[in-house]
Amino acid sequence: MKILLLGGSSFLGRAYAVEALARGHQVTTFNRGRSAADLPGVEAVRGDRDSAEDLARLIDGRTWDAVVDTSAQQPAQAVLTARLLRERAGHYTFVSSVHAFADWPARVIGEDSPLHPCPADTPPDQPFSAALKAGCERAVLEGFGAGRSLVLNSGLLIGPYEIGGRLPWWLERMARGGRVLAPGDPHRTMQVIDVRDFAAFGLDLLTAGTAGRFLTTAPPGRLSFGEWLETCRTVAGATDTELVWVPDAPLLAEGPDRVEPWSELPLWAPDLPEIAGTWLADTGRAEAAGLRCRPFAETARDTWDWLRTRGPAEDTAADGRKGRPGTATPMGIEPGKERRLLAALA
Ligand SMILES: NC(=O)c1ccc[n+]([C@@H]2O[C@H](COP(=O)([O-])OP(=O)(O)OC[C@H]3O[C@@H](n4cnc5c(N)ncnc54)[C@H](OP(=O)(O)O)[C@@H]3O)[C@@H](O)[C@H]2O)c1
C-alpha cells in the first residue's frame, strides 16, 4: 500500500515508518525536518502542516491508500489535512489520546465515554489543552468521513526514541545508583504501550480498512509500578541501587519539598479520587481486534540499549534533568531534593 505519515520521523511516527517499510509498503513522510531525520527508504517531503503552500506541495500529483496522522495537536491542523486528503487517500488514521475524554483521568473510560466539547472549528494556535485532541477527532470525522476514519486514543507511549521521556528518566536514575525514592504503592498497576506494538496494531487495522475508535494501550492490571521500577533497575544493571518506598501522603504534603506527581517522579499517579481512572482505560475492543503488547522487560531493555548508543540528548537541562522539548519544567526530581526527602521520610 501507499501510506502517507503526517509526521513519520520521531517516536510513534517513526515506529509506524519502520513497521510499514518492513511490511513492504511505500511510505511518504511529511514533516519540517526539525525533530529527527527521516528513515532511509521513505519518500520525505519537507513542510509545515500549518502552511497551505507546503501542503499543496505535498499533494502535488500524489495519492495514497491511507494516511496516518500522529502530529495534529490543533483542530485547525486536522481540518486542513482531512479536507485536502479526502480525494487523495482512502483511509485516515488519527492518533488521538486518552486526553480527549472528558472523564479521564478521574474515571474508567471506554470508547463510548463522552469527549471534551471542543469543536472542529476551534481557531488555530490555541494554548495546549487536553480538549484539543477531541476537536482534532471531530475535524477528521467531519472532513474525511466517519466510514473511512480510524481514531486511536493512545495511552502513555514508551519505547526506543522517546526523547525526554519517562522511561529513559527512570532507567538513567537507576543507573546513577544510590537510594532511589520509589513513590506510592508498589502494587498499584499502570497502563503503558510500546510504540512498536501501537504501530503494528494501527497498521493491521489500516490494511484491513477498519473505521471507528479504539482505546489503544496495554490492558489494565498488566504491570505494577513495583515491577516497572524493579525491571528498570535490572535492565540498567543497577544491582547496588536501593529502592526506598515512600507512601503517597508524605510526598504530597504541602511545603517546599512537596513532590509533583507525574513529572517529578515520572508516571507516579498517587491514590487520589481526581485521577482514580488514570490507568484503567478499557482496552477490550482493541484486544478483541488483535492488539498484542510485548512484555515490559523487552521495551525497557530495547530503550536502554538505545539510550546507551544514541548521541547526547539535546533536551537535557543544565542540571541533567530532562523535559519534553518546548516545556519549561524539566522532568525528574532534583537530586538534592530526593536526598532530603529520603533522609526525612524513609
Ligand atoms: N507520547 C505519549 O505518551 C502520548 C500519549 C497519548 C497520545 N499521544 C499522541 O501520539 C502522537 C504521537 O506522539 P509522538 O510523541 O510520537 O510525536 P509528536 O511529537 O506528536 O509528533 C512529532 C512528529 O510530527 C512532526 N510535526 C510536528 N509538528 C509539525 C508541523 N507543524 N508540520 C509538519 N510536521 C510536524 C514532527 O516532525 P518535525 O518536528 O520535524 O516537523 C514529528 O515527525 C501525538 O499526536 C500525541 O499527542 C502521545
Short mmCIF file of C-alpha atoms and ligand atoms in Angstrom, two decimals:
data_model
loop_
_atom_site.label_atom_id
_atom_site.label_comp_id
_atom_site.label_asym_id
_atom_site.label_seq_id
_atom_site.Cartn_x
_atom_site.Cartn_y
_atom_site.Cartn_z
CA MET A 1 0.00 0.00 0.00
CA LYS A 2 0.97 3.65 -0.38
CA ILE A 3 0.90 5.27 3.06
CA LEU A 4 1.35 8.92 4.00
CA LEU A 5 2.64 9.62 7.51
CA LEU A 6 1.92 13.16 8.71
CA GLY A 7 5.00 13.33 10.93
CA GLY A 8 6.74 9.99 10.50
CA SER A 9 10.20 10.92 11.78
CA SER A 10 10.06 10.77 15.57
CA PHE A 11 8.89 8.25 18.17
CA LEU A 12 5.41 6.92 17.24
CA GLY A 13 5.55 8.21 13.66
CA ARG A 14 9.00 6.66 13.29
CA ALA A 15 7.69 3.34 14.64
CA TYR A 16 4.92 3.45 12.03
CA ALA A 17 7.51 4.09 9.32
CA VAL A 18 9.73 1.19 10.45
CA GLU A 19 6.82 -1.25 10.58
CA ALA A 20 5.26 -0.09 7.31
CA LEU A 21 8.58 -0.41 5.44
CA ALA A 22 9.18 -3.85 6.97
CA ARG A 23 5.76 -4.94 5.67
CA GLY A 24 6.67 -3.78 2.16
CA HIS A 25 4.51 -0.66 2.00
CA GLN A 26 5.56 2.53 0.18
CA VAL A 27 5.88 5.33 2.72
CA THR A 28 5.75 9.10 2.30
CA THR A 29 6.57 11.23 5.35
CA PHE A 30 5.67 14.90 5.78
CA ASN A 31 7.40 16.94 8.47
CA ARG A 32 9.54 20.06 8.93
CA GLY A 33 12.83 18.18 9.40
CA ARG A 34 13.28 19.55 12.93
CA SER A 35 12.58 16.69 15.32
CA ALA A 36 14.56 13.86 13.75
CA ALA A 37 15.92 12.52 10.48
CA ASP A 38 13.63 10.54 8.20
CA LEU A 39 14.32 6.84 7.79
CA PRO A 40 16.10 5.62 4.68
CA GLY A 41 13.57 4.12 2.30
CA VAL A 42 10.80 6.68 2.78
CA GLU A 43 9.89 9.47 0.38
CA ALA A 44 10.40 12.51 2.63
CA VAL A 45 8.50 15.69 1.78
CA ARG A 46 9.57 18.70 3.85
CA GLY A 47 6.91 21.12 5.01
CA ASP A 48 4.86 22.61 7.80
CA ARG A 49 1.30 21.31 8.14
CA ASP A 50 0.18 24.81 9.16
CA SER A 51 1.20 26.13 5.73
CA ALA A 52 -1.32 25.76 2.87
CA GLU A 53 1.58 26.26 0.42
CA ASP A 54 3.59 23.39 1.92
CA LEU A 55 0.54 21.13 1.94
CA ALA A 56 -0.09 21.95 -1.73
CA ARG A 57 3.48 20.79 -2.46
CA LEU A 58 2.79 17.56 -0.56
CA ILE A 59 -0.28 16.61 -2.55
CA ASP A 60 1.13 17.71 -5.90
CA GLY A 61 0.24 14.75 -8.18
CA ARG A 62 0.29 12.23 -5.31
CA THR A 63 -2.37 9.85 -3.99
CA TRP A 64 -2.23 7.33 -1.15
CA ASP A 65 -4.21 4.36 0.05
CA ALA A 66 -4.04 5.59 3.62
CA VAL A 67 -2.83 8.45 5.77
CA VAL A 68 -1.66 8.22 9.39
CA ASP A 69 -1.74 11.45 11.35
CA THR A 70 0.40 11.34 14.51
CA SER A 71 1.15 15.06 14.55
CA ALA A 72 -2.07 17.13 14.68
CA GLN A 73 -2.44 18.85 18.03
CA GLN A 74 -4.79 21.66 16.91
CA PRO A 75 -8.23 21.11 15.35
CA ALA A 76 -7.37 23.65 12.63
CA GLN A 77 -4.46 21.43 11.54
CA ALA A 78 -6.74 18.39 11.24
CA VAL A 79 -9.37 20.42 9.35
CA LEU A 80 -6.80 21.33 6.69
CA THR A 81 -5.41 17.83 6.13
CA ALA A 82 -8.73 15.96 6.34
CA ARG A 83 -10.25 18.23 3.67
CA LEU A 84 -7.18 18.24 1.48
CA LEU A 85 -6.68 14.49 1.57
CA ARG A 86 -10.25 13.24 1.27
CA GLU A 87 -9.99 12.87 -2.52
CA ARG A 88 -6.37 11.71 -2.42
CA ALA A 89 -6.34 8.99 0.24
CA GLY A 90 -8.66 6.12 1.03
CA HIS A 91 -8.37 5.90 4.81
CA TYR A 92 -7.37 8.31 7.61
CA THR A 93 -5.92 7.14 10.93
CA PHE A 94 -5.89 9.87 13.54
CA VAL A 95 -3.76 9.23 16.63
CA SER A 96 -5.63 10.85 19.46
CA SER A 97 -5.19 10.42 23.18
CA VAL A 98 -6.98 9.35 26.33
CA HIS A 99 -6.88 13.10 26.99
CA ALA A 100 -9.74 13.56 24.52
CA PHE A 101 -12.18 12.00 27.01
CA ALA A 102 -13.87 14.34 29.47
CA ASP A 103 -13.82 11.70 32.23
CA TRP A 104 -10.12 10.89 32.01
CA PRO A 105 -8.21 10.65 34.36
CA ALA A 106 -10.92 10.72 37.05
CA ARG A 107 -12.95 7.72 35.90
CA VAL A 108 -12.71 4.50 33.92
CA ILE A 109 -13.14 5.27 30.21
CA GLY A 110 -14.28 3.21 27.25
CA GLU A 111 -14.76 4.02 23.57
CA ASP A 112 -18.29 5.33 24.24
CA SER A 113 -17.33 7.69 27.07
CA PRO A 114 -18.04 11.39 26.41
CA LEU A 115 -15.42 13.54 24.73
CA HIS A 116 -14.42 17.05 25.71
CA PRO A 117 -16.71 19.55 23.95
CA CYS A 118 -14.03 21.10 21.73
CA PRO A 119 -15.43 21.91 18.24
CA ALA A 120 -13.70 21.15 14.95
CA ASP A 121 -13.73 24.84 14.01
CA THR A 122 -11.72 25.93 17.07
CA PRO A 123 -9.46 28.82 15.94
CA PRO A 124 -5.80 27.91 15.29
CA ASP A 125 -2.85 28.27 17.69
CA GLN A 126 -4.68 27.51 20.93
CA PRO A 127 -2.55 27.08 24.05
CA PHE A 128 -2.15 23.38 24.92
CA SER A 129 -5.26 21.83 26.39
CA ALA A 130 -6.36 18.23 26.76
CA ALA A 131 -9.60 19.10 24.97
CA LEU A 132 -7.89 19.95 21.67
CA LYS A 133 -7.47 16.31 20.67
CA ALA A 134 -11.27 15.94 20.82
CA GLY A 135 -11.57 18.86 18.38
CA CYS A 136 -8.99 17.20 16.09
CA GLU A 137 -11.01 13.98 16.11
CA ARG A 138 -14.19 15.86 15.14
CA ALA A 139 -12.31 17.64 12.35
CA VAL A 140 -11.11 14.34 10.87
CA LEU A 141 -14.53 12.69 11.11
CA GLU A 142 -16.29 15.71 9.57
CA GLY A 143 -13.70 16.37 6.88
CA PHE A 144 -12.81 12.83 5.83
CA GLY A 145 -15.99 10.95 6.74
CA ALA A 146 -16.63 8.53 9.61
CA GLY A 147 -16.78 5.48 7.31
CA ARG A 148 -13.11 5.85 6.31
CA SER A 149 -11.68 7.28 9.56
CA LEU A 150 -9.98 5.41 12.36
CA VAL A 151 -9.40 7.13 15.72
CA LEU A 152 -6.86 5.55 18.04
CA ASN A 153 -6.95 7.02 21.55
CA SER A 154 -3.47 6.38 22.79
CA GLY A 155 -2.47 5.78 26.38
CA LEU A 156 1.04 6.54 27.55
CA LEU A 157 3.62 5.59 24.92
CA ILE A 158 7.04 4.15 25.76
CA GLY A 159 9.90 2.60 23.83
CA PRO A 160 13.10 3.47 21.98
CA TYR A 161 13.42 7.04 20.61
CA GLU A 162 11.34 8.51 23.45
CA ILE A 163 13.19 11.82 23.76
CA GLY A 164 12.95 13.48 27.16
CA GLY A 165 10.74 10.64 28.30
CA ARG A 166 9.63 8.96 31.44
CA LEU A 167 11.10 5.51 30.91
CA PRO A 168 14.50 6.99 29.94
CA TRP A 169 14.44 9.05 33.16
CA TRP A 170 13.82 6.02 35.37
CA LEU A 171 16.45 3.91 33.58
CA GLU A 172 19.05 6.65 33.93
CA ARG A 173 18.06 7.28 37.55
CA MET A 174 18.59 3.60 38.38
CA ALA A 175 21.95 3.63 36.62
CA ARG A 176 23.04 6.65 38.67
CA GLY A 177 22.78 4.42 41.76
CA GLY A 178 22.34 5.05 45.47
CA ARG A 179 19.00 5.16 47.26
CA VAL A 180 16.11 5.79 44.87
CA LEU A 181 12.87 7.38 46.08
CA ALA A 182 10.17 4.91 45.00
CA PRO A 183 6.81 6.67 45.36
CA GLY A 184 3.46 5.29 46.45
CA ASP A 185 2.33 1.68 46.40
CA PRO A 186 4.42 -0.91 44.51
CA HIS A 187 1.25 -2.93 43.84
CA ARG A 188 -0.59 -0.08 42.08
CA THR A 189 -0.97 -1.01 38.41
CA MET A 190 -0.24 1.13 35.35
CA GLN A 191 -1.01 1.12 31.60
CA VAL A 192 1.73 1.86 29.09
CA ILE A 193 2.19 0.70 25.50
CA ASP A 194 5.32 0.22 23.41
CA VAL A 195 5.16 2.44 20.30
CA ARG A 196 6.11 -0.55 18.17
CA ASP A 197 3.08 -2.53 19.39
CA PHE A 198 0.89 0.52 18.80
CA ALA A 199 2.18 0.92 15.24
CA ALA A 200 1.77 -2.79 14.44
CA PHE A 201 -1.84 -2.74 15.68
CA GLY A 202 -2.55 0.53 13.84
CA LEU A 203 -1.20 -0.90 10.60
CA ASP A 204 -3.23 -4.10 10.99
CA LEU A 205 -6.39 -2.01 11.28
CA LEU A 206 -5.37 0.30 8.45
CA THR A 207 -4.65 -2.51 5.99
CA ALA A 208 -8.00 -4.08 6.87
CA GLY A 209 -9.67 -0.71 6.16
CA THR A 210 -11.15 -0.63 9.68
CA ALA A 211 -13.03 2.51 10.72
CA GLY A 212 -14.14 3.52 14.21
CA ARG A 213 -12.48 4.14 17.55
CA PHE A 214 -10.13 2.03 19.64
CA LEU A 215 -8.65 2.82 23.04
CA THR A 216 -5.10 1.75 22.41
CA THR A 217 -2.93 0.98 25.38
CA ALA A 218 -1.89 -2.10 27.34
CA PRO A 219 -4.67 -3.95 29.15
CA PRO A 220 -5.29 -2.65 32.68
CA GLY A 221 -3.67 -4.50 35.58
CA ARG A 222 -0.88 -5.98 33.49
CA LEU A 223 2.07 -4.18 35.07
CA SER A 224 2.59 -2.78 38.58
CA PHE A 225 4.67 0.24 39.48
CA GLY A 226 6.85 -2.06 41.61
CA GLU A 227 7.54 -4.28 38.58
CA TRP A 228 8.23 -1.16 36.50
CA LEU A 229 10.91 0.08 38.91
CA GLU A 230 12.43 -3.37 39.55
CA THR A 231 12.65 -4.01 35.81
CA CYS A 232 14.29 -0.62 35.23
CA ARG A 233 16.83 -1.44 37.94
CA THR A 234 17.61 -4.86 36.47
CA VAL A 235 17.83 -3.63 32.88
CA ALA A 236 20.12 -0.74 33.83
CA GLY A 237 22.39 -3.24 35.60
CA ALA A 238 22.00 -1.23 38.81
CA THR A 239 22.32 -4.09 41.28
CA ASP A 240 23.57 -1.89 44.15
CA THR A 241 20.77 0.66 43.67
CA GLU A 242 18.32 0.53 46.57
CA LEU A 243 14.59 1.25 46.10
CA VAL A 244 13.16 3.07 49.11
CA TRP A 245 9.34 3.01 49.03
CA VAL A 246 7.63 6.06 50.50
CA PRO A 247 3.80 6.26 50.63
CA ASP A 248 1.86 8.96 48.77
CA ALA A 249 0.81 11.12 51.72
CA PRO A 250 4.17 12.49 52.93
CA LEU A 251 5.29 13.16 49.35
CA LEU A 252 2.13 15.18 48.70
CA ALA A 253 2.33 17.15 51.97
CA GLU A 254 2.32 20.91 51.32
CA GLY A 255 5.72 22.54 51.74
CA PRO A 256 8.90 23.30 49.80
CA ASP A 257 9.64 19.59 49.30
CA ARG A 258 6.19 18.57 48.07
CA VAL A 259 6.70 16.20 45.13
CA GLU A 260 4.82 16.86 41.91
CA PRO A 261 3.12 13.65 40.76
CA TRP A 262 3.67 12.52 37.17
CA SER A 263 6.59 14.80 36.32
CA GLU A 264 8.99 14.91 39.29
CA LEU A 265 8.78 11.16 39.76
CA PRO A 266 7.62 10.26 36.26
CA LEU A 267 4.40 8.26 35.99
CA TRP A 268 3.76 8.30 39.74
CA ALA A 269 -0.04 8.66 39.92
CA PRO A 270 -0.95 8.81 43.61
CA ASP A 271 -4.15 7.36 45.02
CA LEU A 272 -6.38 10.46 44.63
CA PRO A 273 -10.04 10.48 43.53
CA GLU A 274 -9.46 13.08 40.78
CA ILE A 275 -7.03 10.76 38.98
CA ALA A 276 -8.50 7.40 40.01
CA GLY A 277 -9.04 6.32 36.38
CA THR A 278 -5.55 7.17 35.09
CA TRP A 279 -4.57 3.56 34.47
CA LEU A 280 -7.99 1.98 33.95
CA ALA A 281 -8.88 2.59 30.29
CA ASP A 282 -10.96 -0.31 28.95
CA THR A 283 -8.96 -1.97 26.18
CA GLY A 284 -11.39 -4.81 25.47
CA ARG A 285 -12.23 -3.63 21.95
CA ALA A 286 -8.57 -3.31 20.94
CA GLU A 287 -7.71 -6.70 22.44
CA ALA A 288 -10.59 -8.32 20.56
CA ALA A 289 -9.30 -6.66 17.36
CA GLY A 290 -5.85 -8.19 17.82
CA LEU A 291 -3.80 -5.77 19.95
CA ARG A 292 -0.70 -7.54 21.26
CA CYS A 293 1.59 -5.97 23.86
CA ARG A 294 5.12 -7.21 24.42
CA PRO A 295 6.44 -7.73 27.99
CA PHE A 296 7.62 -4.52 29.65
CA ALA A 297 11.09 -6.03 30.18
CA GLU A 298 11.62 -6.14 26.42
CA THR A 299 10.64 -2.48 25.99
CA ALA A 300 12.86 -1.47 28.89
CA ARG A 301 15.82 -3.45 27.51
CA ASP A 302 15.48 -2.00 24.00
CA THR A 303 15.06 1.52 25.35
CA TRP A 304 18.16 1.12 27.50
CA ASP A 305 20.15 -0.17 24.51
CA TRP A 306 19.01 2.85 22.50
CA LEU A 307 19.88 5.28 25.32
CA ARG A 308 23.40 3.91 25.54
CA THR A 309 24.04 4.13 21.82
CA ARG A 310 22.38 7.43 20.89
CA GLY A 311 24.25 10.74 20.80
CA PRO A 312 23.94 13.37 23.54
CA ALA A 313 20.30 14.31 24.17
CA GLU A 314 19.51 17.83 23.01
CA ASP A 315 16.84 18.46 25.59
CA THR A 316 18.84 17.93 28.76
CA ALA A 317 18.58 20.73 31.30
CA ALA A 318 21.74 22.20 32.84
CA ASP A 319 21.36 20.02 35.94
CA GLY A 320 20.97 16.83 33.93
CA ARG A 321 17.18 16.61 34.23
CA LYS A 322 15.14 16.18 31.10
CA GLY A 323 11.88 17.56 29.81
CA ARG A 324 9.74 17.43 26.72
CA PRO A 325 11.17 19.78 24.12
CA GLY A 326 9.41 23.11 24.45
CA THR A 327 8.29 22.60 28.05
CA ALA A 328 9.54 24.82 30.85
CA THR A 329 9.67 22.17 33.56
CA PRO A 330 12.46 19.64 33.34
CA MET A 331 11.36 16.12 34.13
CA GLY A 332 12.57 14.29 37.20
CA ILE A 333 13.20 15.22 40.78
CA GLU A 334 16.20 17.39 41.60
CA PRO A 335 18.82 15.08 43.21
CA GLY A 336 19.26 17.24 46.36
CA LYS A 337 15.51 17.21 46.97
CA GLU A 338 15.39 13.43 46.57
CA ARG A 339 18.19 13.04 49.15
CA ARG A 340 16.46 15.41 51.61
CA LEU A 341 13.18 13.54 51.29
CA LEU A 342 14.82 10.16 51.78
CA ALA A 343 16.67 11.39 54.86
CA ALA A 344 13.47 12.85 56.32
CA LEU A 345 10.91 10.20 55.37
CA ALA A 346 12.46 6.81 54.81
N1 LIG B 1 3.76 10.30 24.00
C1 LIG B 1 2.70 9.85 24.63
O1 LIG B 1 2.78 9.24 25.72
C2 LIG B 1 1.33 10.08 24.03
C3 LIG B 1 0.21 9.73 24.76
C4 LIG B 1 -1.05 9.89 24.17
C5 LIG B 1 -1.14 10.38 22.87
N2 LIG B 1 -0.01 10.74 22.20
C6 LIG B 1 -0.14 11.26 20.85
O2 LIG B 1 0.59 10.41 19.97
C7 LIG B 1 1.06 11.16 18.86
C8 LIG B 1 2.49 10.84 18.58
O3 LIG B 1 3.29 11.36 19.57
P1 LIG B 1 4.86 11.47 19.32
O4 LIG B 1 5.44 11.94 20.62
O5 LIG B 1 5.35 10.23 18.72
O6 LIG B 1 5.00 12.55 18.17
P2 LIG B 1 4.73 14.12 18.12
O7 LIG B 1 5.77 14.79 18.89
O8 LIG B 1 3.34 14.43 18.45
O9 LIG B 1 4.88 14.37 16.54
C9 LIG B 1 6.08 14.56 16.03
C10 LIG B 1 6.11 14.39 14.50
O10 LIG B 1 5.28 15.31 13.82
C11 LIG B 1 6.07 16.22 13.05
N3 LIG B 1 5.49 17.56 13.17
C12 LIG B 1 5.21 18.23 14.32
N4 LIG B 1 4.70 19.44 14.02
C13 LIG B 1 4.64 19.54 12.66
C14 LIG B 1 4.20 20.55 11.76
N5 LIG B 1 3.72 21.73 12.19
N6 LIG B 1 4.27 20.30 10.44
C15 LIG B 1 4.75 19.11 9.98
N7 LIG B 1 5.19 18.12 10.80
C16 LIG B 1 5.13 18.33 12.13
C17 LIG B 1 7.45 16.12 13.68
O11 LIG B 1 8.50 16.45 12.78
P3 LIG B 1 9.13 17.94 12.74
O12 LIG B 1 9.18 18.49 14.13
O13 LIG B 1 10.48 17.71 12.14
O14 LIG B 1 8.23 18.72 11.86
C18 LIG B 1 7.50 14.64 14.02
O15 LIG B 1 7.76 13.85 12.89
C19 LIG B 1 0.81 12.62 19.19
O16 LIG B 1 -0.30 13.04 18.45
C20 LIG B 1 0.50 12.63 20.66
O17 LIG B 1 -0.42 13.65 21.00
C21 LIG B 1 1.21 10.58 22.74
#
